Coordinates of C-alpha atoms and ligand atoms in Angstrom, one line a residue:
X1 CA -3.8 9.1 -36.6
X2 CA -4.9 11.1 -40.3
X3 CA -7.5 13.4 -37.6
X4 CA -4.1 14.4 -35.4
X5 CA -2.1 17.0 -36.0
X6 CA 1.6 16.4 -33.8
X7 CA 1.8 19.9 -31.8
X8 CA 5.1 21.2 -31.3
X9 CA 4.5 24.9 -31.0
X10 CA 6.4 27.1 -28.7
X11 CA 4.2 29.2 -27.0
X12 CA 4.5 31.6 -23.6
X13 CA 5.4 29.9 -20.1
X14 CA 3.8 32.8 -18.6
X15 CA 0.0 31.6 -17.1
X16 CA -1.3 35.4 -17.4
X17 CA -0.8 35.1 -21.2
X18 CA -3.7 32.4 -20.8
X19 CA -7.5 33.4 -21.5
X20 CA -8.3 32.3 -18.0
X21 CA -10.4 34.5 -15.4
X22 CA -8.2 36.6 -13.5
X23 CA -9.4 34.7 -10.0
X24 CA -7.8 31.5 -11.7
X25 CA -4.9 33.6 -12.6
X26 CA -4.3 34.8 -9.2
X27 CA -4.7 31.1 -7.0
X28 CA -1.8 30.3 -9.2
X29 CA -0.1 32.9 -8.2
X30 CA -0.1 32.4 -4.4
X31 CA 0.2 28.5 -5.5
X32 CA 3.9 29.8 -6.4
X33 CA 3.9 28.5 -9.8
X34 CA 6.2 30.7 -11.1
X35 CA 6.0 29.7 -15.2
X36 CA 3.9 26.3 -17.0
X37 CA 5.2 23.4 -17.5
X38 CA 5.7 22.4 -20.9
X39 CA 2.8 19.9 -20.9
X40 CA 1.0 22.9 -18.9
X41 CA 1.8 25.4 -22.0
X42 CA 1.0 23.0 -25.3
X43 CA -2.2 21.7 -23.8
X44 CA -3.6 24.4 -21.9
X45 CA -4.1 27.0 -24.8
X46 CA -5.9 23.9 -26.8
X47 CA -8.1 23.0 -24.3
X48 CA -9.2 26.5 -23.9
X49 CA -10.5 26.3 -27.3
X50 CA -12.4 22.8 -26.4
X51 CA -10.2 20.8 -28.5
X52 CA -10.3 16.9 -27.4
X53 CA -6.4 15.8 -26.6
X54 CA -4.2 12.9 -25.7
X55 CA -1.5 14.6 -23.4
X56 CA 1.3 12.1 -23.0
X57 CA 4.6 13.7 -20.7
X58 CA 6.4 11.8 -17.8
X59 CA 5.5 11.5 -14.4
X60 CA 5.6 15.0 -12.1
X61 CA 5.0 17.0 -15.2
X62 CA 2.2 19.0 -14.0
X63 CA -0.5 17.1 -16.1
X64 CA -3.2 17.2 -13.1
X65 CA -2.9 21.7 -13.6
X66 CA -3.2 21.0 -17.2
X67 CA -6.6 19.7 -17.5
X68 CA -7.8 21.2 -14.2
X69 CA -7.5 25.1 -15.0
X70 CA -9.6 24.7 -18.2
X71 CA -12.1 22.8 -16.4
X72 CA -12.3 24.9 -13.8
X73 CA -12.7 28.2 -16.0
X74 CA -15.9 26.6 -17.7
X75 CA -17.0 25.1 -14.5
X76 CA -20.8 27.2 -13.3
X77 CA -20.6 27.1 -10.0
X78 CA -24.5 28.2 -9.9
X79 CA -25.6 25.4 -11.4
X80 CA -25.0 22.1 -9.3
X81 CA -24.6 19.6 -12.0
X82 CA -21.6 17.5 -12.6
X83 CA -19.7 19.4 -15.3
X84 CA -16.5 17.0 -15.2
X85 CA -15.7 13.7 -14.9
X86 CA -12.3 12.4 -13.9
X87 CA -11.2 9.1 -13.8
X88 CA -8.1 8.0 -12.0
X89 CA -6.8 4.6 -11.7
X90 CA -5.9 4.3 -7.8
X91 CA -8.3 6.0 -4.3
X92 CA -4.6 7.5 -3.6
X93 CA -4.4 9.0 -7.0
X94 CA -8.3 10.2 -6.6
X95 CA -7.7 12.0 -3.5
X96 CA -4.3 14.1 -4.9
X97 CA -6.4 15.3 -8.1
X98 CA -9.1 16.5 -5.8
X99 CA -6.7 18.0 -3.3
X100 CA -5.1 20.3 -6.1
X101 CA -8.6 21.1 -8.0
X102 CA -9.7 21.9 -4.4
X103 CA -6.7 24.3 -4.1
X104 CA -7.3 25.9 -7.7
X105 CA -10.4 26.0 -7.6
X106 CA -10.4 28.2 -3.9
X107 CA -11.7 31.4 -5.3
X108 CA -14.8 29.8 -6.3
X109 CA -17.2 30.1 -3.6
X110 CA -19.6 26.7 -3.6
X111 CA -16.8 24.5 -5.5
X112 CA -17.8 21.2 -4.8
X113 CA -15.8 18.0 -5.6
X114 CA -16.4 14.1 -5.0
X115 CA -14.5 11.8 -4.6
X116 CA -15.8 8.4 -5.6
X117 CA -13.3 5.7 -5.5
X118 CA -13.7 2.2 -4.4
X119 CA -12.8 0.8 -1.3
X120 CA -14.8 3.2 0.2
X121 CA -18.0 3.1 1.8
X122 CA -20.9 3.9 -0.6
X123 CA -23.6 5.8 2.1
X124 CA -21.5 9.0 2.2
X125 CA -20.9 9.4 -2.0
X126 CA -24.8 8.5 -1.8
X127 CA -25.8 11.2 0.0
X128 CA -23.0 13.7 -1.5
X129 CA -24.4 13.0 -5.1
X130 CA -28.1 13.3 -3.6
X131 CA -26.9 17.4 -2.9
X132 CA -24.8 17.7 -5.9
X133 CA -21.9 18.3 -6.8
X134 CA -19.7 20.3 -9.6
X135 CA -17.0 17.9 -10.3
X136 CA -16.3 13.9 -9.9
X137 CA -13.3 12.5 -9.2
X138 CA -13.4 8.4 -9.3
X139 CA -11.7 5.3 -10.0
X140 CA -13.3 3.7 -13.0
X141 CA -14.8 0.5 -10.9
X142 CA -16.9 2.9 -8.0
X143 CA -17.6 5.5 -11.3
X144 CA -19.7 2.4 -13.0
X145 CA -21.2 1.2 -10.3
X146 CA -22.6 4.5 -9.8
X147 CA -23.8 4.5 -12.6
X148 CA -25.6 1.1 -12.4
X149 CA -27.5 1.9 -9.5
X150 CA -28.7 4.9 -11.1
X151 CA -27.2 7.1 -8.4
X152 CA -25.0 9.3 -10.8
X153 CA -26.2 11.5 -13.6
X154 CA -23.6 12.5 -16.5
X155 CA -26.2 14.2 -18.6
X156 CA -24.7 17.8 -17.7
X157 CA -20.8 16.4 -18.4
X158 CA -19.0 18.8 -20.6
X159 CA -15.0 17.8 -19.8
X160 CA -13.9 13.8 -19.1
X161 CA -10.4 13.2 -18.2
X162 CA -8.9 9.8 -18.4
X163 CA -6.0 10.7 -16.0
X164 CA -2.9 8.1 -15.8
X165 CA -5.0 6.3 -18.9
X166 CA -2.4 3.4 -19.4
X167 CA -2.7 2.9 -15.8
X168 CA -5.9 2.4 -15.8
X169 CA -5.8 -0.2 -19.2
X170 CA -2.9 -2.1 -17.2
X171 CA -4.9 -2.3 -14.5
X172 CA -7.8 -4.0 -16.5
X173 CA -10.7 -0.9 -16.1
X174 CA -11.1 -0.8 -20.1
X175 CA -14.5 -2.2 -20.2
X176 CA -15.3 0.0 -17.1
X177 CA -14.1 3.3 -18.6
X178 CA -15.7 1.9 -22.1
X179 CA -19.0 1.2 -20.0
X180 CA -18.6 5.0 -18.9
X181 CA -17.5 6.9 -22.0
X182 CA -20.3 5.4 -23.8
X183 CA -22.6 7.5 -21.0
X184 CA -21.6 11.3 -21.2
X185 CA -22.8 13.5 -23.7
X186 CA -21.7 13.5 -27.0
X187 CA -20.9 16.9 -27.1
X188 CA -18.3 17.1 -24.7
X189 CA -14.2 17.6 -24.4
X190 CA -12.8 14.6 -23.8
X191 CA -9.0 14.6 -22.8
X192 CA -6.4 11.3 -22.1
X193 CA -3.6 12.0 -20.3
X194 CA -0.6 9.3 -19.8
X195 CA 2.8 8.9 -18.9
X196 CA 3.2 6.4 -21.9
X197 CA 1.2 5.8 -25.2
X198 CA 0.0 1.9 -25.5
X199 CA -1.8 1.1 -28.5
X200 CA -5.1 0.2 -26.9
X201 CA -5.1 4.4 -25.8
X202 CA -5.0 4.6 -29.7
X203 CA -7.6 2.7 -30.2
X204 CA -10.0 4.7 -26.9
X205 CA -9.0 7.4 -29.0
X206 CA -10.2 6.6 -31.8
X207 CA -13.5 5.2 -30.7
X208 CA -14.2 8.2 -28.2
X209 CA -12.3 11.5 -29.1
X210 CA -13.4 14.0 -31.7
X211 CA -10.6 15.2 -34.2
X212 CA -7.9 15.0 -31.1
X213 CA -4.8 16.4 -30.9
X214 CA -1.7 14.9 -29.2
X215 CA 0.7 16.7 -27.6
X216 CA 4.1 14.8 -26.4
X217 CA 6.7 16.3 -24.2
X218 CA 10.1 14.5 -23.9
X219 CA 13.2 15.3 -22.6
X220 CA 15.6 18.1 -23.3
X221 CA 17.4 15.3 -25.6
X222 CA 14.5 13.1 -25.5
X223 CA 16.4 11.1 -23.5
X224 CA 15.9 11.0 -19.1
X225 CA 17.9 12.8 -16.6
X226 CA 18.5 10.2 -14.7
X227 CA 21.7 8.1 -14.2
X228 CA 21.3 4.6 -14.0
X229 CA 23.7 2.3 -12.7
X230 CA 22.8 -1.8 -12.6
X231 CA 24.8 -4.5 -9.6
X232 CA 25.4 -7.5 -11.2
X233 CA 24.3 -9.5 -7.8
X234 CA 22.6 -13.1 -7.3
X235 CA 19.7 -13.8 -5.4
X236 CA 21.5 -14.4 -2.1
X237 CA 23.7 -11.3 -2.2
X238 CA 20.7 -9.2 -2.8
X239 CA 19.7 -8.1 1.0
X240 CA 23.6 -7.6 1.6
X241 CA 23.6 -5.5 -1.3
X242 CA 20.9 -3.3 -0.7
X243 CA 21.9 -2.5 2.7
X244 CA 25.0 -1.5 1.4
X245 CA 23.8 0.3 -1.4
X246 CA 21.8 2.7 1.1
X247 CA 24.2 3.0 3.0
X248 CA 26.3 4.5 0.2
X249 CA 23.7 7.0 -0.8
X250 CA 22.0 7.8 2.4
X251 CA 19.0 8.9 0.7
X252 CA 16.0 11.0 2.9
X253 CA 13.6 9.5 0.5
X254 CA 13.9 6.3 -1.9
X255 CA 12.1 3.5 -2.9
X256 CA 12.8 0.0 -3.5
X257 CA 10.9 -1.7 -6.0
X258 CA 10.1 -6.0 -5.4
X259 CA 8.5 -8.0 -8.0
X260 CA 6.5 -10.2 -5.1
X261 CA 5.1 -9.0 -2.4
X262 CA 6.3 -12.1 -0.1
X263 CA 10.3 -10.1 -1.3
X264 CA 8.8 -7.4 0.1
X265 CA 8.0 -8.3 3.5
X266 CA 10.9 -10.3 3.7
X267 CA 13.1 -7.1 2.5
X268 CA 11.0 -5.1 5.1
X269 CA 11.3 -7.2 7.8
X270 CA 15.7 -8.1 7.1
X271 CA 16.1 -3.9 6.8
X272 CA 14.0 -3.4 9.8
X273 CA 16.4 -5.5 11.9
X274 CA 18.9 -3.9 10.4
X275 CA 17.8 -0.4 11.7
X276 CA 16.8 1.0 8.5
X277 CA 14.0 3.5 8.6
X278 CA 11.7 1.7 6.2
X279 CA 8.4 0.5 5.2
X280 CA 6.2 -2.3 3.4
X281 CA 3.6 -1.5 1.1
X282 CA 2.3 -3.6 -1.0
X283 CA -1.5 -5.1 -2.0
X284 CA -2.4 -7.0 1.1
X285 CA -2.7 -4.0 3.7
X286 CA -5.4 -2.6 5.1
X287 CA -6.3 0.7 3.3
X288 CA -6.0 2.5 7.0
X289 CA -2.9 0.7 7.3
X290 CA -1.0 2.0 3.4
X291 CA -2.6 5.5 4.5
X292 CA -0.2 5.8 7.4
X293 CA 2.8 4.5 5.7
X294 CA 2.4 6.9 2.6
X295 CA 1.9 9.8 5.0
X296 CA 4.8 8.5 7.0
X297 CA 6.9 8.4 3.6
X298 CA 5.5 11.3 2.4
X299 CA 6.5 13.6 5.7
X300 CA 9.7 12.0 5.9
X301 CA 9.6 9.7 9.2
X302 CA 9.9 7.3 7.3
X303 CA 13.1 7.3 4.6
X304 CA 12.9 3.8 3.0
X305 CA 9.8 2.8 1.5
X306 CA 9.9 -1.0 0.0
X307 CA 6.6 -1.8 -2.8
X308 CA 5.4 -3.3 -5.2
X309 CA 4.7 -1.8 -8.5
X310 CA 0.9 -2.4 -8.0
X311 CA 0.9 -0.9 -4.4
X312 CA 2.6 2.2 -5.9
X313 CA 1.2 2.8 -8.7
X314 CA -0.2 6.2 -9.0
X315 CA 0.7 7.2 -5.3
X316 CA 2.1 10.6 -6.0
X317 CA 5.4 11.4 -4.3
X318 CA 7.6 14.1 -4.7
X319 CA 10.9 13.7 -6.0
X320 CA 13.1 11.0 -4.7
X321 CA 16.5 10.4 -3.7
X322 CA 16.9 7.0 -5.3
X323 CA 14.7 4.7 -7.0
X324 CA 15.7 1.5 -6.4
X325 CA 15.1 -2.1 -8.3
X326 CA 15.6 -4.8 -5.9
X327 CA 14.5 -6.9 -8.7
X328 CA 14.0 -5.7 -12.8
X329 CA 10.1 -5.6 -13.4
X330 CA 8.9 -7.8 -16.4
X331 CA 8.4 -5.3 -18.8
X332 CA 10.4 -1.8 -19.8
X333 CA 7.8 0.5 -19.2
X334 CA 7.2 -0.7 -15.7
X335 CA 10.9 0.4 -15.2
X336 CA 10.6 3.7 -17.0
X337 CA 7.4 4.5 -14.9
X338 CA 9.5 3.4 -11.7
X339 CA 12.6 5.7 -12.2
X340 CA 10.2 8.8 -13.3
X341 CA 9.6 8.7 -9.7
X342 CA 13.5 10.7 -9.1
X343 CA 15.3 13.2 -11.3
X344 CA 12.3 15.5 -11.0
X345 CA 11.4 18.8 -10.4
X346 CA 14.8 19.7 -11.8
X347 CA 16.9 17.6 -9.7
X348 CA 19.2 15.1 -10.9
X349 CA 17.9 11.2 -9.9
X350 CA 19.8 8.1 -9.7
X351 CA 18.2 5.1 -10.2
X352 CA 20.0 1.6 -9.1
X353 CA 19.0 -2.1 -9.9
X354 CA 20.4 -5.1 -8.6
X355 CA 20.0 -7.9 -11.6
X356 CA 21.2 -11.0 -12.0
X357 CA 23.4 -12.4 -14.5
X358 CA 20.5 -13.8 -16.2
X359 CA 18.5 -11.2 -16.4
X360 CA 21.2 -9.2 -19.2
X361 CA 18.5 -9.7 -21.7
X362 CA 15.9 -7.7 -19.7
X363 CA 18.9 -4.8 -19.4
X364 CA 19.1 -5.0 -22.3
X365 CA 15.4 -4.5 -23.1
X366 CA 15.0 -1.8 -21.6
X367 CA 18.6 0.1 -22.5
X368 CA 16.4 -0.2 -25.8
X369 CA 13.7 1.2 -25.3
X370 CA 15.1 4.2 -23.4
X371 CA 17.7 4.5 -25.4
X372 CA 20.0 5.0 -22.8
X373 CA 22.8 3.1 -21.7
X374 CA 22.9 1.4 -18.2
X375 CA 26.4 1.4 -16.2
X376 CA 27.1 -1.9 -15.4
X377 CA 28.8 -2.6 -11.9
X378 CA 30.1 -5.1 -10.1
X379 CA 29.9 -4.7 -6.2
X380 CA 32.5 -4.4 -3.9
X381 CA 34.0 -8.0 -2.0
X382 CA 31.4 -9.0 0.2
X383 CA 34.0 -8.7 3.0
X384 CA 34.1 -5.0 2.7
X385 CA 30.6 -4.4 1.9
X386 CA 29.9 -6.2 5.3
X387 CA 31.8 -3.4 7.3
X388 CA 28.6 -0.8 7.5
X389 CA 29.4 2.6 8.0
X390 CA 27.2 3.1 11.0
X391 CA 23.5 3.4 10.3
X392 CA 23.5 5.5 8.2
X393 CA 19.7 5.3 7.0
X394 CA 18.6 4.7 10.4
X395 CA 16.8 8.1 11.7
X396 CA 14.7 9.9 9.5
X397 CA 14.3 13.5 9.8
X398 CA 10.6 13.6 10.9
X399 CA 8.1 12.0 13.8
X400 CA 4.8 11.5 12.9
X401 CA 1.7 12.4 15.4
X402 CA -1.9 11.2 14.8
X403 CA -4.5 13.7 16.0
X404 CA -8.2 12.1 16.1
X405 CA -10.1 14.9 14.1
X406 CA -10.5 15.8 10.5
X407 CA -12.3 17.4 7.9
X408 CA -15.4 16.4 9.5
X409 CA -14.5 17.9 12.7
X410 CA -13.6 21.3 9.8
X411 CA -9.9 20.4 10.9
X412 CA -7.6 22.8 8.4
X413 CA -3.3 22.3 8.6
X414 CA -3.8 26.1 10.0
X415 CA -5.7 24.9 13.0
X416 CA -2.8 22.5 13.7
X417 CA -0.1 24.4 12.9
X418 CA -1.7 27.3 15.3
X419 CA -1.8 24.8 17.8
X420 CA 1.6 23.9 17.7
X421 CA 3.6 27.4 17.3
X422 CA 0.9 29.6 19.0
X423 CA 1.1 31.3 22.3
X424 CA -0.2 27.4 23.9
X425 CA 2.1 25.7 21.3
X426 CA 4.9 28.1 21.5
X427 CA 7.4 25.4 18.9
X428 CA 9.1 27.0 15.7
X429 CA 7.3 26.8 12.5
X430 CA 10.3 25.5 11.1
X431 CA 9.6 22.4 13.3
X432 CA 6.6 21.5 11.7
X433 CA 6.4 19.4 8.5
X434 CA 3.6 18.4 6.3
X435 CA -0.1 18.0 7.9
X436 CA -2.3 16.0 6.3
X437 CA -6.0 16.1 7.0
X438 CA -8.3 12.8 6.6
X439 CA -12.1 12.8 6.9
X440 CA -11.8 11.8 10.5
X441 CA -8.2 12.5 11.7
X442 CA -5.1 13.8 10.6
X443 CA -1.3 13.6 10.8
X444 CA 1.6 16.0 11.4
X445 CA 5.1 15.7 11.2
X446 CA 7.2 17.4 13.1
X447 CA 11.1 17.6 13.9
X448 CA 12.1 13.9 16.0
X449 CA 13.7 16.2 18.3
X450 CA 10.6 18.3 19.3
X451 CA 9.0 15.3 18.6
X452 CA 7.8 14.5 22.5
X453 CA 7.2 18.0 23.5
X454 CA 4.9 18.5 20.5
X455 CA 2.8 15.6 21.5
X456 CA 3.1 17.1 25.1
X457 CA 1.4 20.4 23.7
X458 CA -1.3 18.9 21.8
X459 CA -2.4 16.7 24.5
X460 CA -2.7 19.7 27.0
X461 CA -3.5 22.3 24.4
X462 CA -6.9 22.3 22.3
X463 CA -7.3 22.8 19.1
X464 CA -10.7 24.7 17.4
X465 CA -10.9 24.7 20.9
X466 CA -11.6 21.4 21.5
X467 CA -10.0 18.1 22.8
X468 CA -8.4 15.7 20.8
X469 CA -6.9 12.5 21.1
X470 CA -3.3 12.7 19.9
X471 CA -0.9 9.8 19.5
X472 CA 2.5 9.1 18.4
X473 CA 2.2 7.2 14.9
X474 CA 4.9 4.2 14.7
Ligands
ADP501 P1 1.8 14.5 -13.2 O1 0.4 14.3 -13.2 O2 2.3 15.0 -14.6 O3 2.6 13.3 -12.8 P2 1.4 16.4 -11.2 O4 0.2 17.1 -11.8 O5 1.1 15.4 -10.1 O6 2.3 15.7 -12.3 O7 2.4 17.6 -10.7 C1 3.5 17.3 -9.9 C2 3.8 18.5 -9.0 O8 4.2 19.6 -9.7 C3 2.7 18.8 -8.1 O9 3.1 18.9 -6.8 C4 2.2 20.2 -8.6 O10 1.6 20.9 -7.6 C5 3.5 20.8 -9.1 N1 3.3 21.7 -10.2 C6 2.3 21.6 -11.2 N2 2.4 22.7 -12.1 C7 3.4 23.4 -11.6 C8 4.1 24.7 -12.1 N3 3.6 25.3 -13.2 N4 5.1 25.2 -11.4 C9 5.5 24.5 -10.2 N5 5.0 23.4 -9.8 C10 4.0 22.8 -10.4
MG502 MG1 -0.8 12.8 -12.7

């Protein structure tokens, strides 16, 4: 670490004290971000000056603004060569980085970004890197086999991001980013960013960065906002316990972490019956199929979502209700990484596990390595617990409707949203929730009590003039 210095300098908040071109300025302006995050004001300022860095701050920090802006204030627009490289661990996480470069980078005319993630099919990122783009945006495994069939050329790279780096090196893509790395320029920026610092980062670092510097954001007290309370529960009580456990926060939005995925669709299936508005995700769905529930989640028609830690890792969601751990992961950081996922944005988070009595030691693992206490206690008789207080976690807030065009059709949100509250439309903005446009559909939500009449509209209505199927999405 004798090449880093430890940054802890204390500079403006402000983004127009930053040497960044006045169009950049002004997106983040309409954007509404008001001041930088503190990741956003240690690391900019350094990249700016083409420093290499290992950013490390906690989830929802703003890291994705961070190393975009100073990418995208180098980036030539004229010349259609990849500049940047960024490498994401999950398709989900892909598609949120290029959604927020995309809306950055909106006052530069010709900004092109790709997304190559796997999973996906290969003719289409063919024939977008035949064109050319400006900027890649991949997971690690599509990036290299890119690069195997000799289909992408790095030899114009000047920034690589490893974004959600320990991620990506618990997910086992260290020989694939290695295989990468070892194929841009040397003369480039190279920037990690992470939520946590394993040692093998350190050791990427080493082999890979030039003279980086590291900046590390905690907590106010270096400690998290979040209060954490643990159910001393066995097996058998677990289902019961949950249930109650919602029904005593009535959270819009939470998520209930399972080790297994077979707890998961069991948990699914049990809240299901119970009327809970929930939802399984975990590794064996289709990827059509996890789309609709995390826009379902996302939107709010759906309030419970139940997953495994591999099926949500690196799905961005803004901030939670609850976090909840139907079971304690294996390791401390898993359970860090989980709980980041409330108290955010300024709001205070509660995060509740269910353990069993023989899992103190874990507790006490990870009490450790937060350094936080964790409340300890005991749940109510099971006789009491059983008497529910209605359902309350039955109806979320939001319906969901599936309209069968997309980007490809040039879909935008405004085309929808037109649709909906113009003079054919005629519903209340207010009504309408997030909109979500795919390559070849999209999804609104809109209130569940407009919910029919909406769909009613749509299916009359047109929308870029044009028919479209539209569809209720369960
Ligand atoms: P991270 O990568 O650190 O987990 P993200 O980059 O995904 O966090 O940012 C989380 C959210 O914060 C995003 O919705 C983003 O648009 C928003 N955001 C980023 N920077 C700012 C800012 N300066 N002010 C307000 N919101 C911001
Ligand atoms: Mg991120």
């Amino acid at each position: 670490m004798s090449a880093r210095e430890q940054v802890k300098r204390r500079g403006s908040t402000d983004f127009g004290s930053l040497r960044l071109s006045p169009s950049l300025i002004q997106v983040v302006a309409e954007l509404g971000y008001e001041k930088m995050t503190p990741i956003q004001a240690q690391s900019i300022p350094l990249l700016l000056e083409g420093k290499d860095l290992v950013g490390q701050s906690k989830t929802g920090s703003g890291k994705t603004v961070a190393f975009s802006l100073p990418i995208l204030n180098s980036l030539r627009v004229d010349k259609r060569d990849i500049q940047a490289l960024i490498l994401c661990p999950t398709r989900e996480l892909c598609t949120q980085v290029a959604r927020e470069i995309r809306k950055l980078g909106r006052r530069l005319p010709g900004l092109q970004v790709l997304i190559l993630s796997g999973g996906q099919p290969m003719h289409p990122q063919l024939e977008a890197l035949r064109k050319g783009v400006h900027l890649v945006v991949g997971t690690p495994g599509r990036v290299r086999d890119h690069l195997q069939r000799g289909s992408l050329e790095l030899g114009a790279v000047r920034s690589v991001v490893l974004d959600e780096a320990d991620r990506m090196l618990d997910m086992g893509f260290q020989e694939d980013m290695e295989a990468i790395l070892k194929k841009v320029p040397e003369k480039r920026q190279m920037l990690f960013f992470s939520a946590t610092y394993p040692r093998s980062i350190d050791s990427m670092s080493r082999a890979y960065q030039h003279a980086p510097v590291r900046v590390t954001i905690e907590d106010e007290d270096g400690k998290l906002s979040i209060r954490q309370v643990s159910y001393e529960s066995t097996p058998e009580e677990k289902p019961e316990a949950l249930l109650w456990l919602l029904n005593q926060h009535k959270p819009e939005s939470a998520i209930v972490f399972c080790n297994l995925k077979a707890t998961v669709t069991e948990l699914a299936y049990a809240l299901a019956r119970e009327g809970v508005s929930c939802a399984a995700l975990h590794g064996d769905l289709e990827q059509s199929e996890r789309d609709r529930v995390m826009a379902k989640f996302r939107n709010h028609s759906t309030r419970v979502l139940i997953a495994t830690d591999v099926a949500a890792r690196g799905i961005d969601l803004e901030n939670l209700d609850v976090v909840f751990n139907y079971d304690l992961p294996a390791k401390p950081d898993i359970y860090v990484h989980r709980i980041g996922r409330t108290g955010r944005a300024g709001k205070s988070g509660v995060a509740v596990s269910l353990a069993g009595v023989r899992e103190k030691s874990k507790l006490q693992a990870i009490e450790k390595f937060t350094g936080t206490p964790i409340a300890t206690q005991t749940l109510g008789r099971s006789g009491e617990r059983a008497k529910k207080e209605g359902d309350a976690v039955a109806g979320a807030k939001m319906a969901t409707l599936y309209i069968s065009g997309g980007r490809k059709d040039k879909m935008r949100p405004g085309d929808i949203l037109g649709a909906l509250t113009g003079e054919a439309g005629g519903l209340e903005a207010s009504k309408v929730g997030k909109i979500e446009i795919h390559d070849r559909f999209s999804y609104v939500a809109v209130s569940k009590e407009i919910a029919h009449l909406a769909l009613q509209r749509l299916r009359d209505g047109r929308i870029k003039g044009r028919k479209f199927r539209v569809e209720p999405v369960r």
